[in-house]
Amino acid sequence: MSALRIAVPRGALFGPTLDLLDAIGIDTTEVRRNDRRLLFEDSGIVTMRPSDVPTYVEAGAADIGITGKDVLMEQSERELYELLDLGFGRCRMVLASVAGPDRAAEALRRLGVVRIATKYPKVASAHLLATGRQAEIVEVKGSVELAPLTGLVDAIVDLTATGTTLRENGLEVREEIAVCTARLIVNPVALRLRAPEIDALMERLGAV
Amino acid sequence: MSAAQTPLDRTPSGTRDVLPDEMRELRAISERIRRVFEDAGYGEVYTPALEHEHTFRRLGAAGAQPSYRVFDEHGSVLVLRPDVTVPIARLAATRYAHSEPPLRFCYLEHVYRGVRPQRGESREFLQAGVELLGVGGPVGTAEVLGVLCSALDAAGLRDYRIGLGDATLHPTLLDAFGVSRQRRDSILTELAAGDFVGADRQIHQLGLAPDDADLLMRVARTRGGPEILEGQPPALHEALAGLRETHAMLEPAAAARLIFDFGLVRQLGYYTGAVFEVYDPGHGMPLGGGGRYDELLGSFGRPLPAVGFALDVERVHIALAGEERGRPRVGGGG
């Protein structure tokens, strides 16, 4: 049978993911050498945006994939198996607002609603709902930090690794929603039909 | 204004027209499957697309939930059937209330479900299934698995496999370790959602000995041939004996299709024993599945052990096309 097809995320998780694949004996030289190619037949690697990884894995276009828990939380309705916490790519999903007196709290107290900008609308609304607050979610695609600085919103929900970008833009973390790390996900059909290969891979990953 | 298409001319999202080429192929597959069911002694029935809402309410949250409700001219709430197993339980309890079991029924009916956006999911899709009422344990399960394999063979699939597990495995094991009901259900929810990382975390927070916690997760990840039925914890012996007997009763060709899978947890809550799913490398999702539901008929006043399955005919068709292309979607590294 052919090699497992592995969906690998570009972006912050790209380097550590390739290092991990090297460590378990999957050759990534070609992937590192070629910045524009997307599909590598020999190693079975396909590269894509982290948020596309669940799409490919759920449909079976990739057997397994690696992506952040933040992506999986936002796409929680996907039918796939989350088998392993890989530990790297550690980030925090936080609620932050402009440093100083908390505008979000003031908006809630006086206006009854807090406006939140985020790339994670489902995670943000679930968190605000669970903590009993009325929220208006504003979905943005680019730099979320800009939204509270311009008065578009009262606060943001976003992922932060070190907090540097938040601090440099004068934002302060108010609440931590979740800690997110890279996860290994598997297609439900591949989990059964490719069980020996997937179990062997899990074993090697466990040994790293 | 010209005769340009307005949005009203399109079918609703999640629905589509079927044109002659596809229709011929779907009919041919359906007919081959139906013939297998009839030859195995399963009489075809048709239940109404509209049912009373309370028919599906009897199961509480355990059954498939209706997504479409309408009022009739008297103000009664009717629903479009989200599955056929519940209507057949109703049919058996009313129209066959005094018949001597076993009862064997088959159906080819459309069911109606809500869809999640952008997944190519259908609001209306054709299920082909059987229900065997009044035959318990391994005997009934093995009979139905045999029919399932014959139906998939007749449809023309070559590379399909059947995953076989048991809905009681994890509840029994967690009970044996004295896990509270609330914690147990929470862990089972994680397993049903496929979140093994979350299940692992919860299990390691139970305060069990590390070896015991590892054992629970190892069981959830165990799948393979009949050899995995041996050497498991004593709490599982009863369920595993059932699977072993089922395996022994199957024709060799059907037995060779089985993948035992202790982590297999079906979404519907009414399963009471063996559960199974159909996988094919030509499709990224299961083609169908089923299992034992020994308590469902009791909720309609006719307690009988029962087992059945449903195949999604459109997915069988897609998997066939995938096998014919010779480049399966799952595992298609080259």
Coordinates of C-alpha atoms in Angstrom, one line a residue:
Chain A
M1 CA 0.0 0.0 0.0
S2 CA 1.1 3.6 -0.6
A3 CA 2.4 5.8 2.2
L4 CA 0.0 7.6 4.5
R5 CA -0.9 11.0 3.1
I6 CA 0.0 13.6 5.8
A7 CA -1.5 17.1 5.9
V8 CA 1.2 19.5 7.2
P9 CA 0.4 23.1 8.3
R10 CA 2.4 26.0 6.9
G11 CA 3.0 28.9 9.2
A12 CA 4.2 28.8 12.8
L13 CA 3.7 25.0 13.2
F14 CA 5.6 24.2 9.9
G15 CA 9.2 24.1 11.2
P16 CA 8.5 22.0 14.4
T17 CA 6.2 19.7 12.4
L18 CA 8.9 19.0 9.8
D19 CA 11.4 18.4 12.6
L20 CA 9.0 15.9 14.2
L21 CA 8.5 14.1 10.9
D22 CA 12.3 13.9 10.4
A23 CA 12.7 12.5 14.0
I24 CA 10.3 9.6 13.2
G25 CA 12.0 8.8 9.9
I26 CA 9.9 10.6 7.3
D27 CA 12.2 12.4 4.9
T28 CA 11.3 16.1 4.6
T29 CA 14.3 17.3 2.6
E30 CA 12.2 17.9 -0.5
V31 CA 9.6 19.8 1.5
R32 CA 12.2 22.1 3.0
R33 CA 13.9 22.7 -0.3
N34 CA 10.7 23.6 -2.2
D35 CA 8.8 26.5 -0.9
R36 CA 6.1 26.6 -3.5
R37 CA 5.3 23.0 -4.1
L38 CA 2.3 21.7 -2.2
L39 CA 2.3 17.9 -2.8
F40 CA 5.2 15.6 -2.2
E41 CA 4.5 12.1 -3.5
D42 CA 7.5 10.3 -1.9
S43 CA 7.0 11.3 1.7
G44 CA 3.2 11.6 1.3
I45 CA 3.3 15.1 2.6
V46 CA 0.8 17.8 1.5
T47 CA 1.2 21.4 2.8
M48 CA -1.6 23.9 3.5
R49 CA -2.9 26.5 5.8
P50 CA -3.5 25.2 9.3
S51 CA -7.2 25.9 9.1
D52 CA -7.5 23.7 6.0
V53 CA -6.0 20.6 7.6
P54 CA -9.3 19.4 9.2
T55 CA -11.1 19.9 5.8
Y56 CA -8.6 17.6 4.0
V57 CA -8.5 15.0 6.8
E58 CA -12.3 14.9 7.3
A59 CA -12.9 14.2 3.6
G60 CA -10.1 11.6 3.5
A61 CA -8.0 13.6 1.0
A62 CA -5.3 13.3 3.6
D63 CA -5.2 10.3 6.0
I64 CA -3.7 12.2 8.9
G65 CA -2.8 15.8 9.7
I66 CA -1.2 18.1 12.2
T67 CA -2.9 21.3 13.2
G68 CA -3.4 23.5 16.3
K69 CA -6.0 22.9 18.9
D70 CA -7.3 26.4 18.2
V71 CA -8.3 25.3 14.7
L72 CA -9.9 22.2 16.1
M73 CA -11.9 24.2 18.7
E74 CA -13.2 26.5 16.0
Q75 CA -14.1 23.6 13.7
S76 CA -15.4 21.3 16.5
E77 CA -18.2 19.8 14.3
R78 CA -15.7 18.0 12.0
E79 CA -15.9 14.3 12.0
L80 CA -12.4 13.2 12.7
Y81 CA -10.3 11.7 15.5
E82 CA -7.9 13.7 17.6
L83 CA -5.4 11.1 18.6
L84 CA -2.4 12.8 20.2
D85 CA -1.3 16.0 21.8
L86 CA 2.1 16.7 20.2
G87 CA 3.0 19.3 22.8
F88 CA 4.7 21.9 20.5
G89 CA 3.3 25.1 19.2
R90 CA 2.1 26.0 22.7
C91 CA -0.2 29.2 22.6
R92 CA -2.9 30.7 24.7
M93 CA -6.3 31.6 23.5
V94 CA -7.1 34.8 25.4
L95 CA -9.5 37.7 25.8
A96 CA -7.7 41.0 25.7
S97 CA -8.5 44.7 25.7
V98 CA -6.8 48.0 25.8
A99 CA -4.5 48.3 28.9
G100 CA -5.8 50.4 31.7
P101 CA -9.4 50.5 32.9
D102 CA -11.2 47.5 31.2
R103 CA -13.4 48.9 28.5
A104 CA -15.0 45.5 27.9
A105 CA -16.3 45.4 31.5
E106 CA -17.5 49.0 31.2
A107 CA -19.4 48.2 28.0
L108 CA -21.1 45.3 29.6
R109 CA -22.0 47.2 32.7
R110 CA -23.3 50.3 30.9
L111 CA -24.4 49.1 27.5
G112 CA -25.3 45.5 28.3
V113 CA -23.3 44.1 25.3
V114 CA -19.6 43.7 24.7
R115 CA -18.2 43.9 21.2
I116 CA -15.5 41.3 20.4
A117 CA -13.3 41.1 17.3
T118 CA -11.8 37.7 16.5
K119 CA -10.7 35.1 13.9
Y120 CA -12.4 32.5 16.1
P121 CA -16.1 33.4 16.2
K122 CA -17.3 30.1 17.5
V123 CA -14.7 29.9 20.3
A124 CA -15.4 33.5 21.3
S125 CA -19.2 33.2 21.4
A126 CA -19.0 29.9 23.3
H127 CA -16.7 31.5 25.9
L128 CA -18.8 34.6 26.3
L129 CA -22.0 32.5 26.5
A130 CA -20.5 30.1 29.1
T131 CA -19.5 33.1 31.3
G132 CA -23.0 34.6 31.1
R133 CA -22.2 37.7 29.0
Q134 CA -24.0 39.1 26.0
A135 CA -21.5 39.6 23.1
E136 CA -21.5 40.9 19.6
I137 CA -18.9 39.0 17.6
V138 CA -17.1 40.9 14.8
E139 CA -15.2 38.5 12.5
V140 CA -12.0 39.9 11.1
K141 CA -9.4 38.3 8.8
G142 CA -6.3 40.3 9.4
S143 CA -4.6 41.8 12.5
V144 CA -7.1 41.5 15.2
E145 CA -5.1 43.9 17.5
L146 CA -6.1 46.8 15.4
A147 CA -9.8 46.5 16.2
P148 CA -9.9 47.7 19.8
L149 CA -7.3 50.4 19.1
T150 CA -9.6 52.0 16.6
G151 CA -12.8 51.7 18.6
L152 CA -14.3 49.0 16.3
V153 CA -14.7 46.7 19.4
D154 CA -14.2 46.7 23.1
A155 CA -12.0 43.5 23.3
I156 CA -10.5 40.7 21.2
V157 CA -10.3 37.0 21.4
D158 CA -7.1 35.8 19.9
L159 CA -4.2 33.4 20.0
T160 CA -0.9 34.5 21.6
A161 CA 2.4 32.7 22.1
T162 CA 4.5 35.2 24.0
G163 CA 2.1 38.2 24.4
T164 CA 4.6 40.5 22.6
T165 CA 2.3 41.6 19.8
L166 CA -0.4 42.3 22.3
R167 CA 1.9 44.3 24.6
E168 CA 3.4 46.3 21.7
N169 CA -0.1 47.4 20.7
G170 CA -1.0 48.4 24.2
L171 CA -3.3 45.5 24.9
E172 CA -3.6 43.6 28.1
V173 CA -4.7 39.9 28.6
R174 CA -7.8 39.8 30.7
E175 CA -8.8 36.2 30.6
E176 CA -7.3 32.9 29.4
I177 CA -9.7 30.8 27.5
A178 CA -7.6 27.7 26.6
V179 CA -4.1 26.5 26.1
C180 CA -3.6 25.3 22.6
T181 CA -0.9 22.9 21.2
A182 CA -0.4 21.0 18.0
R183 CA -2.5 17.9 17.6
L184 CA -2.4 14.8 15.5
I185 CA -5.8 14.2 13.7
V186 CA -6.9 11.2 11.7
N187 CA -9.7 10.5 9.2
P188 CA -12.3 8.0 10.6
V189 CA -12.0 5.6 7.7
A190 CA -8.2 5.7 7.6
L191 CA -8.1 5.1 11.3
R192 CA -9.5 1.6 10.6
L193 CA -8.3 0.8 7.1
R194 CA -4.8 2.0 7.7
A195 CA -4.6 0.9 11.3
P196 CA -1.2 -0.8 11.2
E197 CA 0.5 2.2 9.6
I198 CA -1.2 4.7 11.9
D199 CA -0.4 2.6 15.0
A200 CA 3.2 2.4 13.9
L201 CA 3.4 6.1 13.5
M202 CA 1.8 6.7 16.9
E203 CA 4.3 4.4 18.5
R204 CA 7.3 6.3 16.9
L205 CA 5.7 9.6 17.9
G206 CA 5.3 8.4 21.5
A207 CA 9.0 7.4 21.5
V208 CA 10.2 10.9 20.4
Chain B
M1 CA -36.7 41.7 -16.7
S2 CA -35.4 38.8 -18.7
A3 CA -36.2 35.2 -17.8
A4 CA -32.9 35.1 -15.8
Q5 CA -32.8 32.6 -12.9
T6 CA -33.9 34.0 -9.6
P7 CA -32.8 32.3 -6.4
L8 CA -36.2 30.6 -6.2
D9 CA -35.3 28.6 -9.2
R10 CA -32.5 26.7 -7.4
T11 CA -33.1 23.8 -5.1
P12 CA -32.6 24.5 -1.4
S13 CA -29.0 24.0 -0.1
G14 CA -28.3 20.4 0.7
T15 CA -30.7 19.1 -2.0
R16 CA -30.3 18.5 -5.7
D17 CA -32.0 17.1 -8.8
V18 CA -30.9 13.7 -10.0
L19 CA -30.6 13.4 -13.8
P20 CA -31.0 10.2 -15.9
D21 CA -27.4 8.9 -16.0
E22 CA -26.9 9.1 -12.2
M23 CA -30.5 7.9 -11.6
R24 CA -29.9 4.7 -13.7
E25 CA -26.8 3.9 -11.6
L26 CA -28.5 4.6 -8.3
R27 CA -31.5 2.5 -9.3
A28 CA -29.2 -0.4 -10.4
I29 CA -27.4 -0.4 -7.0
S30 CA -30.6 -0.1 -5.0
E31 CA -32.2 -2.9 -6.9
R32 CA -29.2 -5.2 -6.4
I33 CA -29.2 -4.4 -2.7
R34 CA -33.0 -4.9 -2.4
R35 CA -32.7 -8.3 -4.1
V36 CA -30.2 -9.5 -1.5
F37 CA -32.5 -8.3 1.4
E38 CA -35.5 -10.0 -0.1
D39 CA -33.6 -13.3 -0.9
A40 CA -32.5 -13.3 2.8
G41 CA -36.1 -13.3 3.9
Y42 CA -36.4 -9.5 4.7
G43 CA -39.8 -8.3 3.5
E44 CA -39.7 -4.7 2.1
V45 CA -41.9 -2.2 3.9
Y46 CA -42.5 1.5 3.4
T47 CA -43.3 3.8 6.3
P48 CA -44.6 7.4 5.8
A49 CA -42.2 10.2 5.3
L50 CA -44.3 12.2 7.8
E51 CA -44.6 10.8 11.3
H52 CA -46.0 12.2 14.5
E53 CA -43.3 14.1 16.4
H54 CA -44.0 12.1 19.6
T55 CA -43.0 8.9 17.8
F56 CA -39.4 10.2 17.8
R57 CA -39.8 11.7 21.3
R58 CA -40.1 8.3 22.9
L59 CA -36.4 7.8 22.9
G60 CA -35.5 11.2 24.3
A61 CA -32.1 12.4 23.2
A62 CA -30.9 8.9 22.3
G63 CA -32.4 8.7 18.9
A64 CA -31.9 10.6 15.6
Q65 CA -33.4 14.1 16.1
P66 CA -36.0 15.3 13.5
S67 CA -34.9 18.6 11.8
Y68 CA -38.1 19.4 9.9
R69 CA -41.5 20.0 11.5
V70 CA -44.8 20.9 9.9
F71 CA -48.3 21.4 11.2
D72 CA -51.1 19.4 9.6
E73 CA -54.6 20.9 9.1
H74 CA -55.6 20.0 12.7
G75 CA -52.5 21.7 14.2
S76 CA -50.7 18.4 15.1
V77 CA -46.9 18.5 14.8
L78 CA -45.6 16.2 12.2
V79 CA -41.9 15.6 11.4
L80 CA -40.0 14.3 8.3
R81 CA -38.4 11.0 9.4
P82 CA -34.7 11.4 10.4
D83 CA -34.3 7.6 10.3
V84 CA -36.2 4.4 9.6
T85 CA -35.3 2.3 12.6
V86 CA -37.7 4.1 14.9
P87 CA -40.7 4.0 12.4
I88 CA -40.1 0.2 12.0
A89 CA -40.1 -0.2 15.8
R90 CA -43.5 1.6 15.8
L91 CA -44.7 -0.5 12.9
A92 CA -43.7 -3.8 14.6
A93 CA -45.3 -2.8 17.8
T94 CA -48.6 -1.8 16.2
R95 CA -49.1 -3.8 13.0
Y96 CA -47.3 -6.9 14.2
A97 CA -48.3 -6.7 17.9
H98 CA -49.4 -10.3 18.1
S99 CA -47.1 -11.9 15.4
E100 CA -44.7 -14.6 16.4
P101 CA -41.1 -13.3 16.2
P102 CA -38.7 -13.2 14.6
L103 CA -39.7 -10.5 12.2
R104 CA -37.5 -9.5 9.3
F105 CA -38.0 -6.2 7.4
C106 CA -36.0 -4.2 4.9
Y107 CA -36.5 -0.8 3.4
L108 CA -35.2 1.7 0.8
E109 CA -36.4 5.0 2.1
H110 CA -35.2 8.6 2.1
V111 CA -34.5 10.2 5.4
Y112 CA -34.3 13.9 6.3
R113 CA -31.6 15.5 8.4
G114 CA -30.2 19.0 9.0
V115 CA -26.9 19.8 7.3
R116 CA -23.7 21.6 8.3
P117 CA -22.6 24.1 5.7
Q118 CA -20.0 23.4 3.0
R119 CA -19.7 19.6 3.6
G120 CA -21.7 18.3 0.6
E121 CA -24.2 16.9 3.1
S122 CA -27.7 16.1 2.0
R123 CA -30.9 17.1 3.7
E124 CA -32.6 14.2 2.0
F125 CA -30.7 10.9 1.3
L126 CA -31.6 7.3 0.5
Q127 CA -31.0 4.6 3.1
A128 CA -31.1 0.9 2.4
G129 CA -31.4 -1.1 5.5
V130 CA -32.7 -4.2 7.4
E131 CA -34.1 -4.8 10.8
L132 CA -34.2 -8.2 12.5
L133 CA -36.5 -8.2 15.4
G134 CA -36.8 -11.0 18.0
V135 CA -33.4 -12.6 17.6
G136 CA -30.9 -11.7 20.3
G137 CA -27.2 -11.8 20.8
P138 CA -24.6 -13.2 18.5
V139 CA -27.0 -15.2 16.3
G140 CA -29.0 -12.2 15.2
T141 CA -25.9 -10.0 14.8
A142 CA -24.1 -12.6 12.7
E143 CA -27.2 -13.0 10.4
V144 CA -27.4 -9.3 9.8
L145 CA -23.6 -8.9 9.2
G146 CA -23.9 -11.7 6.6
V147 CA -26.7 -9.8 4.9
L148 CA -24.7 -6.6 5.0
C149 CA -21.7 -8.2 3.3
S150 CA -23.9 -9.9 0.6
A151 CA -25.5 -6.5 -0.1
L152 CA -22.1 -4.7 -0.4
D153 CA -20.8 -7.6 -2.6
A154 CA -23.9 -7.3 -4.8
A155 CA -23.5 -3.5 -5.0
G156 CA -20.1 -4.3 -6.6
L157 CA -17.7 -3.0 -3.9
R158 CA -14.5 -5.0 -3.7
D159 CA -12.4 -3.4 -0.9
Y160 CA -14.9 -2.6 1.9
R161 CA -14.3 -3.6 5.5
I162 CA -16.7 -3.8 8.5
G163 CA -15.6 -2.3 11.8
L164 CA -17.2 -4.2 14.7
G165 CA -17.2 -3.0 18.3
D166 CA -19.6 -3.2 21.3
A167 CA -21.4 -0.2 22.8
T168 CA -21.1 -1.7 26.3
L169 CA -17.3 -2.0 26.3
H170 CA -16.3 1.4 27.7
P171 CA -19.3 1.9 30.1
T172 CA -18.6 -1.6 31.6
L173 CA -14.9 -0.9 31.9
L174 CA -15.4 2.5 33.5
D175 CA -18.0 1.0 35.9
A176 CA -15.5 -1.7 36.8
F177 CA -13.1 1.0 37.9
G178 CA -15.8 2.6 40.0
V179 CA -16.0 5.8 37.9
S180 CA -19.0 7.9 38.8
R181 CA -21.8 8.1 36.3
Q182 CA -21.3 11.7 35.6
R183 CA -17.5 11.4 34.9
R184 CA -18.2 8.2 32.9
D185 CA -20.7 9.9 30.6
S186 CA -18.3 12.8 30.1
I187 CA -15.5 10.5 29.0
L188 CA -17.9 8.6 26.7
T189 CA -18.9 11.9 25.1
E190 CA -15.2 12.6 24.3
L191 CA -14.8 9.1 22.9
A192 CA -17.9 9.4 20.7
A193 CA -16.6 12.8 19.4
G194 CA -13.3 11.1 18.6
D195 CA -11.4 13.4 21.0
F196 CA -8.9 10.9 22.4
V197 CA -6.7 13.7 23.8
G198 CA -9.6 15.0 25.8
A199 CA -10.6 11.5 27.0
D200 CA -7.0 10.7 27.9
R201 CA -6.8 13.9 30.1
Q202 CA -10.1 13.2 31.8
I203 CA -9.1 9.5 32.5
H204 CA -5.8 10.6 34.0
Q205 CA -7.7 13.0 36.3
L206 CA -9.8 10.2 37.8
G207 CA -7.1 9.4 40.3
L208 CA -6.7 5.8 39.2
A209 CA -3.4 3.9 39.3
P210 CA -1.4 5.0 36.2
D211 CA -1.5 1.5 34.8
D212 CA -5.3 1.4 35.0
A213 CA -5.6 4.8 33.3
D214 CA -3.3 3.7 30.5
L215 CA -5.3 0.5 30.2
L216 CA -8.5 2.5 29.6
M217 CA -6.9 4.5 26.8
R218 CA -5.2 1.5 25.3
V219 CA -8.6 -0.3 25.0
A220 CA -10.1 2.7 23.2
R221 CA -7.2 2.6 20.6
T222 CA -7.3 -1.2 20.1
R223 CA -8.4 -2.4 16.7
G224 CA -7.4 -5.4 14.5
G225 CA -8.1 -9.0 13.9
P226 CA -9.7 -11.6 16.2
E227 CA -6.4 -11.9 18.1
I228 CA -7.2 -8.6 20.0
L229 CA -10.2 -10.3 21.6
E230 CA -7.8 -12.3 23.8
G231 CA -5.9 -11.1 26.8
Q232 CA -8.2 -8.2 27.7
P233 CA -9.4 -7.2 31.2
P234 CA -11.9 -9.5 32.9
A235 CA -14.6 -6.8 32.9
L236 CA -14.8 -7.1 29.1
H237 CA -15.0 -10.9 28.9
E238 CA -18.7 -11.0 28.4
A239 CA -18.9 -8.5 25.6
L240 CA -15.8 -10.0 23.9
A241 CA -17.3 -13.5 24.1
G242 CA -20.2 -12.1 22.2
L243 CA -18.0 -10.7 19.5
R244 CA -16.0 -13.9 19.3
E245 CA -19.2 -16.0 18.9
T246 CA -20.4 -13.5 16.2
H247 CA -17.2 -13.9 14.4
A248 CA -17.3 -17.7 14.5
M249 CA -20.8 -17.8 13.1
L250 CA -20.0 -15.8 10.0
E251 CA -19.1 -17.2 6.6
P252 CA -15.3 -17.1 6.1
A253 CA -15.6 -14.4 3.3
A254 CA -17.7 -12.1 5.7
A255 CA -15.4 -12.9 8.7
A256 CA -12.4 -11.8 6.7
R257 CA -14.0 -8.4 6.2
L258 CA -14.2 -7.7 9.9
I259 CA -11.9 -5.2 11.8
F260 CA -12.6 -5.5 15.5
D261 CA -12.5 -2.0 16.9
F262 CA -12.9 -1.3 20.7
G263 CA -12.9 2.4 20.1
L264 CA -16.0 2.3 17.8
V265 CA -18.7 4.4 19.4
R266 CA -21.8 5.2 17.3
Q267 CA -23.4 8.6 17.6
L268 CA -26.9 7.3 18.4
G269 CA -27.5 6.5 22.0
Y270 CA -29.9 3.6 21.6
Y271 CA -27.3 0.8 20.9
T272 CA -27.1 -1.9 23.6
G273 CA -24.5 -4.3 22.3
A274 CA -22.6 -5.0 19.0
V275 CA -22.2 -1.9 16.8
F276 CA -20.6 -1.8 13.4
E277 CA -19.7 0.6 10.5
V278 CA -18.8 0.1 6.8
Y279 CA -15.6 1.5 5.5
D280 CA -14.3 1.6 1.9
P281 CA -11.1 3.2 0.6
G282 CA -13.2 4.9 -2.1
H283 CA -14.9 7.2 0.4
G284 CA -13.6 9.3 3.3
M285 CA -16.7 8.7 5.5
P286 CA -18.4 5.5 6.7
L287 CA -20.9 4.2 4.1
G288 CA -23.3 3.1 6.8
G289 CA -23.6 1.2 10.0
G290 CA -25.8 -0.3 12.6
G291 CA -25.9 -2.4 15.7
R292 CA -28.0 -4.0 18.4
Y293 CA -30.8 -2.0 20.0
D294 CA -32.4 -4.5 22.4
E295 CA -34.4 -1.9 24.4
L296 CA -35.9 0.3 21.6
L297 CA -38.9 -1.9 20.9
G298 CA -39.8 -2.0 24.6
S299 CA -40.3 1.8 24.5
F300 CA -43.1 1.1 22.0
G301 CA -44.6 -1.6 24.2
R302 CA -43.3 -4.7 22.3
P303 CA -40.1 -5.7 24.1
L304 CA -38.0 -7.7 21.6
P305 CA -34.2 -7.9 21.1
A306 CA -33.3 -6.3 17.7
V307 CA -30.4 -5.5 15.4
G308 CA -30.2 -3.7 12.1
F309 CA -28.2 -1.5 9.8
A310 CA -28.6 1.2 7.2
L311 CA -26.5 1.9 4.2
D312 CA -26.2 5.4 2.6
V313 CA -26.9 4.5 -1.1
E314 CA -25.3 7.7 -2.4
R315 CA -22.1 7.0 -0.5
V316 CA -22.0 3.4 -1.8
H317 CA -22.3 4.9 -5.3
I318 CA -19.4 7.4 -4.6
A319 CA -17.3 4.6 -3.2
L320 CA -18.0 2.4 -6.2
A321 CA -16.9 5.3 -8.5
G322 CA -13.8 5.7 -6.3
E323 CA -12.8 2.1 -6.6
E324 CA -13.4 2.1 -10.4
R325 CA -11.1 5.2 -10.7
G326 CA -8.4 2.9 -9.2
R327 CA -7.1 5.7 -7.1
P328 CA -8.7 5.5 -3.7
R329 CA -9.2 8.8 -1.8
V330 CA -8.2 7.3 1.5
G331 CA -4.5 6.3 1.6
G332 CA -4.0 7.4 -1.9
G333 CA -0.4 8.5 -1.4
G334 CA 0.6 7.7 -5.0

